[in-house]
mmCIF file of C-alpha atoms in Angstrom:
data_model
loop_
_atom_site.group_PDB
_atom_site.id
_atom_site.type_symbol
_atom_site.label_atom_id
_atom_site.label_comp_id
_atom_site.label_asym_id
_atom_site.label_seq_id
_atom_site.Cartn_x
_atom_site.Cartn_y
_atom_site.Cartn_z
ATOM 1 C CA UNK A 1 0.000 0.000 0.000
ATOM 2 C CA UNK A 2 1.362 3.364 -1.017
ATOM 3 C CA UNK A 3 2.199 5.738 1.835
ATOM 4 C CA UNK A 4 0.575 9.181 1.825
ATOM 5 C CA UNK A 5 2.684 11.866 0.222
ATOM 6 C CA UNK A 6 4.250 14.643 2.266
ATOM 7 C CA UNK A 7 1.736 17.244 1.014
ATOM 8 C CA UNK A 8 -1.147 14.957 2.019
ATOM 9 C CA UNK A 9 0.338 14.394 5.479
ATOM 10 C CA UNK A 10 0.989 18.103 5.881
ATOM 11 C CA UNK A 11 -2.601 18.910 4.933
ATOM 12 C CA UNK A 12 -3.927 16.328 7.399
ATOM 13 C CA UNK A 13 -1.747 17.727 10.176
ATOM 14 C CA UNK A 14 -2.894 21.238 9.356
ATOM 15 C CA UNK A 15 -6.545 20.156 9.554
ATOM 16 C CA UNK A 16 -5.930 18.480 12.902
ATOM 17 C CA UNK A 17 -4.165 21.522 14.332
ATOM 18 C CA UNK A 18 -7.078 23.746 13.337
ATOM 19 C CA UNK A 19 -9.816 21.396 14.567
ATOM 20 C CA UNK A 20 -11.417 22.068 17.974
ATOM 21 C CA UNK A 21 -10.721 19.188 20.352
ATOM 22 C CA UNK A 22 -13.067 18.018 23.130
ATOM 23 C CA UNK A 23 -10.090 17.435 25.432
ATOM 24 C CA UNK A 24 -9.158 21.105 25.009
ATOM 25 C CA UNK A 25 -12.685 22.247 25.807
ATOM 26 C CA UNK A 26 -13.345 23.406 22.260
ATOM 27 C CA UNK A 27 -9.935 24.868 21.502
ATOM 28 C CA UNK A 28 -7.760 23.583 18.694
ATOM 29 C CA UNK A 29 -4.135 22.441 19.112
ATOM 30 C CA UNK A 30 -3.117 25.586 17.228
ATOM 31 C CA UNK A 31 -4.893 27.673 19.880
ATOM 32 C CA UNK A 32 -3.513 25.665 22.791
ATOM 33 C CA UNK A 33 0.107 26.116 21.723
ATOM 34 C CA UNK A 34 0.318 29.889 22.337
ATOM 35 C CA UNK A 35 -1.895 29.518 25.411
ATOM 36 C CA UNK A 36 0.857 27.330 26.859
ATOM 37 C CA UNK A 37 4.005 28.984 25.571
ATOM 38 C CA UNK A 38 2.970 32.625 25.162
ATOM 39 C CA UNK A 39 -0.017 32.781 27.511
ATOM 40 C CA UNK A 40 -0.843 36.445 26.964
ATOM 41 C CA UNK A 41 0.794 36.847 23.561
ATOM 42 C CA UNK A 42 -0.927 38.174 20.448
ATOM 43 C CA UNK A 43 -1.976 34.691 19.276
ATOM 44 C CA UNK A 44 -3.396 33.600 22.639
ATOM 45 C CA UNK A 45 -7.128 33.281 23.293
ATOM 46 C CA UNK A 46 -6.461 34.905 26.686
ATOM 47 C CA UNK A 47 -5.340 38.527 26.531
ATOM 48 C CA UNK A 48 -4.803 41.247 29.093
ATOM 49 C CA UNK A 49 -7.170 44.127 28.497
ATOM 50 C CA UNK A 50 -5.538 47.448 27.727
ATOM 51 C CA UNK A 51 -6.212 50.681 29.583
ATOM 52 C CA UNK A 52 -7.749 49.037 32.625
ATOM 53 C CA UNK A 53 -9.028 51.828 34.903
ATOM 54 C CA UNK A 54 -7.786 52.327 38.447
ATOM 55 C CA UNK A 55 -11.105 51.325 39.972
ATOM 56 C CA UNK A 56 -10.621 47.875 38.443
ATOM 57 C CA UNK A 57 -6.946 47.522 39.377
ATOM 58 C CA UNK A 58 -7.862 48.550 42.916
ATOM 59 C CA UNK A 59 -9.662 45.209 43.207
ATOM 60 C CA UNK A 60 -6.573 43.069 42.471
ATOM 61 C CA UNK A 61 -5.327 42.010 45.932
ATOM 62 C CA UNK A 62 -1.804 40.903 45.023
ATOM 63 C CA UNK A 63 -1.219 44.042 42.971
ATOM 64 C CA UNK A 64 -2.360 46.195 45.898
ATOM 65 C CA UNK A 65 -0.060 44.265 48.229
ATOM 66 C CA UNK A 66 2.844 44.768 45.824
ATOM 67 C CA UNK A 67 2.173 48.497 45.669
ATOM 68 C CA UNK A 68 2.061 48.683 49.462
ATOM 69 C CA UNK A 69 5.401 46.874 49.635
ATOM 70 C CA UNK A 70 7.008 49.198 47.095
ATOM 71 C CA UNK A 71 5.729 52.219 49.008
ATOM 72 C CA UNK A 72 7.140 50.746 52.205
ATOM 73 C CA UNK A 73 10.507 50.258 50.501
ATOM 74 C CA UNK A 74 10.404 53.798 49.147
ATOM 75 C CA UNK A 75 9.862 55.075 52.677
ATOM 76 C CA UNK A 76 12.370 52.786 54.409
ATOM 77 C CA UNK A 77 15.096 52.292 51.780
ATOM 78 C CA UNK A 78 17.424 50.721 52.631
ATOM 79 C CA UNK A 79 15.344 48.170 54.543
ATOM 80 C CA UNK A 80 17.553 45.891 56.612
ATOM 81 C CA UNK A 81 16.478 42.258 56.535
ATOM 82 C CA UNK A 82 16.851 39.739 59.344
ATOM 83 C CA UNK A 83 20.017 37.593 59.499
ATOM 84 C CA UNK A 84 18.062 34.928 57.586
ATOM 85 C CA UNK A 85 17.221 37.382 54.811
ATOM 86 C CA UNK A 86 13.564 37.841 55.737
ATOM 87 C CA UNK A 87 11.422 40.901 56.339
ATOM 88 C CA UNK A 88 11.374 42.076 59.980
ATOM 89 C CA UNK A 89 8.223 41.487 61.995
ATOM 90 C CA UNK A 90 7.038 45.095 62.111
ATOM 91 C CA UNK A 91 6.968 45.294 58.317
ATOM 92 C CA UNK A 92 5.197 41.948 58.016
ATOM 93 C CA UNK A 93 2.456 43.180 60.298
ATOM 94 C CA UNK A 94 2.211 46.495 58.492
ATOM 95 C CA UNK A 95 1.746 44.741 55.152
ATOM 96 C CA UNK A 96 -0.738 42.197 56.477
ATOM 97 C CA UNK A 97 -2.756 44.913 58.232
ATOM 98 C CA UNK A 98 -3.723 46.367 54.856
ATOM 99 C CA UNK A 99 -6.086 43.398 54.565
ATOM 100 C CA UNK A 100 -5.509 42.791 50.879
ATOM 101 C CA UNK A 101 -4.971 39.051 51.413
ATOM 102 C CA UNK A 102 -6.175 37.168 54.465
ATOM 103 C CA UNK A 103 -4.761 33.798 55.494
ATOM 104 C CA UNK A 104 -6.661 31.240 57.515
ATOM 105 C CA UNK A 105 -3.979 30.395 60.061
ATOM 106 C CA UNK A 106 -3.443 34.041 60.922
ATOM 107 C CA UNK A 107 -7.131 34.930 60.943
ATOM 108 C CA UNK A 108 -8.073 32.053 63.257
ATOM 109 C CA UNK A 109 -5.160 32.643 65.615
ATOM 110 C CA UNK A 110 -3.634 29.256 64.852
ATOM 111 C CA UNK A 111 -0.323 31.103 64.672
ATOM 112 C CA UNK A 112 0.901 34.675 64.794
ATOM 113 C CA UNK A 113 2.722 36.672 62.166
ATOM 114 C CA UNK A 114 6.165 36.581 63.736
ATOM 115 C CA UNK A 115 8.279 35.439 60.799
ATOM 116 C CA UNK A 116 8.029 35.934 57.070
ATOM 117 C CA UNK A 117 7.342 32.228 56.533
ATOM 118 C CA UNK A 118 4.166 32.578 58.616
ATOM 119 C CA UNK A 119 2.523 34.262 55.611
ATOM 120 C CA UNK A 120 2.683 32.560 52.230
ATOM 121 C CA UNK A 121 1.357 35.695 50.559
ATOM 122 C CA UNK A 122 4.092 37.919 51.984
ATOM 123 C CA UNK A 123 6.790 35.315 51.353
ATOM 124 C CA UNK A 124 5.635 35.190 47.740
ATOM 125 C CA UNK A 125 5.485 38.977 47.594
ATOM 126 C CA UNK A 126 9.101 39.278 48.733
ATOM 127 C CA UNK A 127 10.229 36.790 46.087
ATOM 128 C CA UNK A 128 8.213 38.175 43.184
ATOM 129 C CA UNK A 129 9.228 41.758 43.929
ATOM 130 C CA UNK A 130 12.876 40.825 43.623
ATOM 131 C CA UNK A 131 12.321 38.534 40.632
ATOM 132 C CA UNK A 132 10.566 41.395 38.843
ATOM 133 C CA UNK A 133 13.532 43.695 39.408
ATOM 134 C CA UNK A 134 11.494 46.065 41.567
ATOM 135 C CA UNK A 135 13.820 45.608 44.541
ATOM 136 C CA UNK A 136 17.340 44.290 44.995
ATOM 137 C CA UNK A 137 19.371 42.934 47.856
ATOM 138 C CA UNK A 138 22.627 44.680 48.750
ATOM 139 C CA UNK A 139 24.629 43.470 51.768
ATOM 140 C CA UNK A 140 21.594 42.359 53.723
ATOM 141 C CA UNK A 141 19.517 45.391 52.828
ATOM 142 C CA UNK A 142 16.574 45.579 50.450
ATOM 143 C CA UNK A 143 16.526 48.592 48.152
ATOM 144 C CA UNK A 144 13.865 49.876 45.815
ATOM 145 C CA UNK A 145 15.277 49.881 42.288
ATOM 146 C CA UNK A 146 14.960 52.616 39.695
ATOM 147 C CA UNK A 147 12.478 50.366 37.911
ATOM 148 C CA UNK A 148 10.454 50.008 41.104
ATOM 149 C CA UNK A 149 10.398 53.762 41.602
ATOM 150 C CA UNK A 150 9.270 54.358 38.029
ATOM 151 C CA UNK A 151 6.463 51.806 38.217
ATOM 152 C CA UNK A 152 5.144 53.338 41.436
ATOM 153 C CA UNK A 153 4.141 56.332 39.336
ATOM 154 C CA UNK A 154 0.343 56.078 38.913
ATOM 155 C CA UNK A 155 0.781 56.711 35.190
ATOM 156 C CA UNK A 156 2.669 53.402 34.940
ATOM 157 C CA UNK A 157 0.223 51.342 36.962
ATOM 158 C CA UNK A 158 -0.957 49.174 34.033
ATOM 159 C CA UNK A 159 2.679 48.283 33.322
ATOM 160 C CA UNK A 160 3.186 47.341 36.977
ATOM 161 C CA UNK A 161 0.084 45.137 36.853
ATOM 162 C CA UNK A 162 1.335 43.355 33.731
ATOM 163 C CA UNK A 163 4.777 42.846 35.290
ATOM 164 C CA UNK A 164 3.382 41.517 38.571
ATOM 165 C CA UNK A 165 1.182 39.011 36.741
ATOM 166 C CA UNK A 166 3.966 37.910 34.396
ATOM 167 C CA UNK A 167 6.417 37.462 37.262
ATOM 168 C CA UNK A 168 3.951 35.482 39.347
ATOM 169 C CA UNK A 169 2.892 33.177 36.521
ATOM 170 C CA UNK A 170 6.154 32.742 34.607
ATOM 171 C CA UNK A 171 9.082 33.316 36.964
ATOM 172 C CA UNK A 172 7.937 32.509 40.490
ATOM 173 C CA UNK A 173 7.764 28.746 41.128
ATOM 174 C CA UNK A 174 4.284 27.856 42.388
ATOM 175 C CA UNK A 175 5.519 24.505 43.702
ATOM 176 C CA UNK A 176 7.928 26.178 46.131
ATOM 177 C CA UNK A 177 5.289 26.522 48.861
ATOM 178 C CA UNK A 178 3.927 22.987 49.010
ATOM 179 C CA UNK A 179 5.040 19.379 49.202
ATOM 180 C CA UNK A 180 3.270 17.981 46.167
ATOM 181 C CA UNK A 181 5.513 15.852 43.933
ATOM 182 C CA UNK A 182 4.717 17.711 40.717
ATOM 183 C CA UNK A 183 6.681 20.838 39.901
ATOM 184 C CA UNK A 184 4.391 21.775 37.032
ATOM 185 C CA UNK A 185 0.719 21.233 37.910
ATOM 186 C CA UNK A 186 -1.266 24.441 37.905
ATOM 187 C CA UNK A 187 1.507 26.702 36.676
ATOM 188 C CA UNK A 188 1.775 24.848 33.376
ATOM 189 C CA UNK A 189 -1.294 25.976 31.484
ATOM 190 C CA UNK A 190 -2.325 28.598 34.039
ATOM 191 C CA UNK A 191 -3.914 30.664 31.263
ATOM 192 C CA UNK A 192 -5.978 27.622 30.281
ATOM 193 C CA UNK A 193 -7.411 27.715 33.808
ATOM 194 C CA UNK A 194 -8.345 31.364 33.216
ATOM 195 C CA UNK A 195 -9.996 30.246 29.976
ATOM 196 C CA UNK A 196 -11.929 27.529 31.836
ATOM 197 C CA UNK A 197 -13.018 29.919 34.569
ATOM 198 C CA UNK A 198 -14.200 32.437 31.983
ATOM 199 C CA UNK A 199 -16.056 29.705 30.083
ATOM 200 C CA UNK A 200 -17.773 28.003 33.005
ATOM 201 C CA UNK A 201 -17.504 30.457 35.885
ATOM 202 C CA UNK A 202 -20.889 32.110 35.453
ATOM 203 C CA UNK A 203 -22.271 29.166 37.424
ATOM 204 C CA UNK A 204 -20.658 27.510 40.463
ATOM 205 C CA UNK A 205 -18.668 24.369 39.717
ATOM 206 C CA UNK A 206 -16.538 22.351 42.147
ATOM 207 C CA UNK A 207 -12.757 22.330 42.105
ATOM 208 C CA UNK A 208 -12.928 18.740 40.840
ATOM 209 C CA UNK A 209 -14.776 19.949 37.730
ATOM 210 C CA UNK A 210 -11.933 22.273 36.759
ATOM 211 C CA UNK A 211 -9.274 19.737 37.750
ATOM 212 C CA UNK A 212 -10.891 17.132 35.491
ATOM 213 C CA UNK A 213 -10.818 19.530 32.533
ATOM 214 C CA UNK A 214 -7.197 20.348 33.308
ATOM 215 C CA UNK A 215 -6.277 16.661 33.491
ATOM 216 C CA UNK A 216 -7.966 15.965 30.152
ATOM 217 C CA UNK A 217 -5.933 18.703 28.504
ATOM 218 C CA UNK A 218 -2.676 17.655 30.183
ATOM 219 C CA UNK A 219 -2.991 13.904 30.849
ATOM 220 C CA UNK A 220 0.744 13.507 31.453
ATOM 221 C CA UNK A 221 0.512 15.298 34.816
ATOM 222 C CA UNK A 222 -1.305 12.366 36.417
ATOM 223 C CA UNK A 223 1.850 10.250 36.191
ATOM 224 C CA UNK A 224 3.588 12.634 38.599
ATOM 225 C CA UNK A 225 1.374 11.497 41.488
ATOM 226 C CA UNK A 226 2.615 8.023 42.304
ATOM 227 C CA UNK A 227 2.019 7.629 46.053
ATOM 228 C CA UNK A 228 -1.379 5.921 46.550
ATOM 229 C CA UNK A 229 -1.182 5.734 50.356
ATOM 230 C CA UNK A 230 -3.738 8.436 51.131
ATOM 231 C CA UNK A 231 -5.440 9.267 47.836
ATOM 232 C CA UNK A 232 -5.663 8.117 44.249
ATOM 233 C CA UNK A 233 -3.465 9.932 41.709
ATOM 234 C CA UNK A 234 -6.495 11.880 40.446
ATOM 235 C CA UNK A 235 -7.435 12.936 43.983
ATOM 236 C CA UNK A 236 -3.870 14.082 44.631
ATOM 237 C CA UNK A 237 -3.853 16.009 41.361
ATOM 238 C CA UNK A 238 -7.173 17.650 42.239
ATOM 239 C CA UNK A 239 -5.919 18.830 45.630
ATOM 240 C CA UNK A 240 -2.642 20.084 44.170
ATOM 241 C CA UNK A 241 -4.423 21.879 41.347
ATOM 242 C CA UNK A 242 -6.917 23.437 43.756
ATOM 243 C CA UNK A 243 -4.230 24.735 46.109
ATOM 244 C CA UNK A 244 -2.001 26.208 43.432
ATOM 245 C CA UNK A 245 -4.509 27.436 40.880
ATOM 246 C CA UNK A 246 -7.289 28.680 43.120
ATOM 247 C CA UNK A 247 -6.281 29.048 46.780
ATOM 248 C CA UNK A 248 -2.867 30.618 46.077
ATOM 249 C CA UNK A 249 -3.317 31.698 42.484
ATOM 250 C CA UNK A 250 -6.407 33.113 40.837
ATOM 251 C CA UNK A 251 -7.884 33.991 44.228
ATOM 252 C CA UNK A 252 -4.905 36.240 44.994
ATOM 253 C CA UNK A 253 -5.729 38.187 41.843
ATOM 254 C CA UNK A 254 -9.396 38.592 42.689
ATOM 255 C CA UNK A 255 -10.670 36.329 39.917
ATOM 256 C CA UNK A 256 -12.896 34.152 42.115
ATOM 257 C CA UNK A 257 -16.165 35.238 43.592
ATOM 258 C CA UNK A 258 -18.066 36.030 45.536
ATOM 259 C CA UNK A 259 -15.654 36.274 48.481
ATOM 260 C CA UNK A 260 -14.386 32.679 48.445
ATOM 261 C CA UNK A 261 -13.149 31.108 51.659
ATOM 262 C CA UNK A 262 -9.432 30.548 51.128
ATOM 263 C CA UNK A 263 -9.341 27.725 53.659
ATOM 264 C CA UNK A 264 -11.393 25.405 51.466
ATOM 265 C CA UNK A 265 -10.481 26.438 47.939
ATOM 266 C CA UNK A 266 -8.511 23.241 47.429
ATOM 267 C CA UNK A 267 -11.345 20.918 48.507
ATOM 268 C CA UNK A 268 -12.632 18.888 45.530
ATOM 269 C CA UNK A 269 -16.287 19.694 46.243
ATOM 270 C CA UNK A 270 -15.744 23.414 46.895
ATOM 271 C CA UNK A 271 -17.902 25.336 44.391
ATOM 272 C CA UNK A 272 -16.143 28.132 42.544
ATOM 273 C CA UNK A 273 -17.331 30.860 40.225
ATOM 274 C CA UNK A 274 -15.695 33.730 38.376
ATOM 275 C CA UNK A 275 -15.747 37.234 39.770
ATOM 276 C CA UNK A 276 -16.742 40.147 37.506
ATOM 277 C CA UNK A 277 -13.099 41.215 37.731
ATOM 278 C CA UNK A 278 -12.012 38.401 35.413
ATOM 279 C CA UNK A 279 -13.821 39.895 32.420
ATOM 280 C CA UNK A 280 -12.572 43.368 33.331
ATOM 281 C CA UNK A 281 -8.932 42.269 33.372
ATOM 282 C CA UNK A 282 -8.854 39.613 30.643
ATOM 283 C CA UNK A 283 -10.278 39.394 27.154
ATOM 284 C CA UNK A 284 -10.989 35.678 26.698
ATOM 285 C CA UNK A 285 -11.923 34.388 23.260
ATOM 286 C CA UNK A 286 -14.346 31.525 23.771
ATOM 287 C CA UNK A 287 -14.656 28.498 21.531
ATOM 288 C CA UNK A 288 -18.138 27.561 20.279
ATOM 289 C CA UNK A 289 -20.139 25.652 22.871
#
């Protein structure tokens, strides 16, 4: 039997790449590629909206926390860190007191905010601020950079928002704050999760619903959960995905609503919906239903 010619194979591959796939929730492979590798690029179905007004950006908790930190650094520069390289207690409490991000252990009194590691949000903030080049460490002191000073200008706020999001999603390692075996779940394809939330988030759906869609799109991630002692691989994936994507991810950017309880965002049966902020921050091109 004669093998198909190269032009025939190329045409078949082209048709496949342009065909919506059920496993990609209606997106084609050609649409998934930029969503993975250039999540907010010009070819992606998820785009950041331009010229977002201040009243919208004011609702982004992690952006507000970053701005508060930069203002603190501007006031205190140089800010001397502890011998372990962490923020001193008084600054931790000042940042947390803004109330932009609440954490269950601190709110319930399970522990007090004595060290930087007591707050995952502030630990992440410290790391992302330096990764973004907004602050730098010099001989045990944290200094606001020229870039940080420039982006504190209200006229540059949209650029700061874009930088904070890019740093959090592409440079900061989401797996650094948990003990799950996978280094990639949640962060790989994070923009696909935004797509899913925009597509289905008008009605409440449980974490397991979104995790199942994620697993269908990226079936290889299931193989990273190999310890069946407490849960099945799918259950482990669902918990990991819920923690990283929702509890410590999209929730920190105000994309979940209304007022989700952070303590249960990783639970498989926890219903989630999209906040109005998602559509105000992102332009998401939806595939046909």
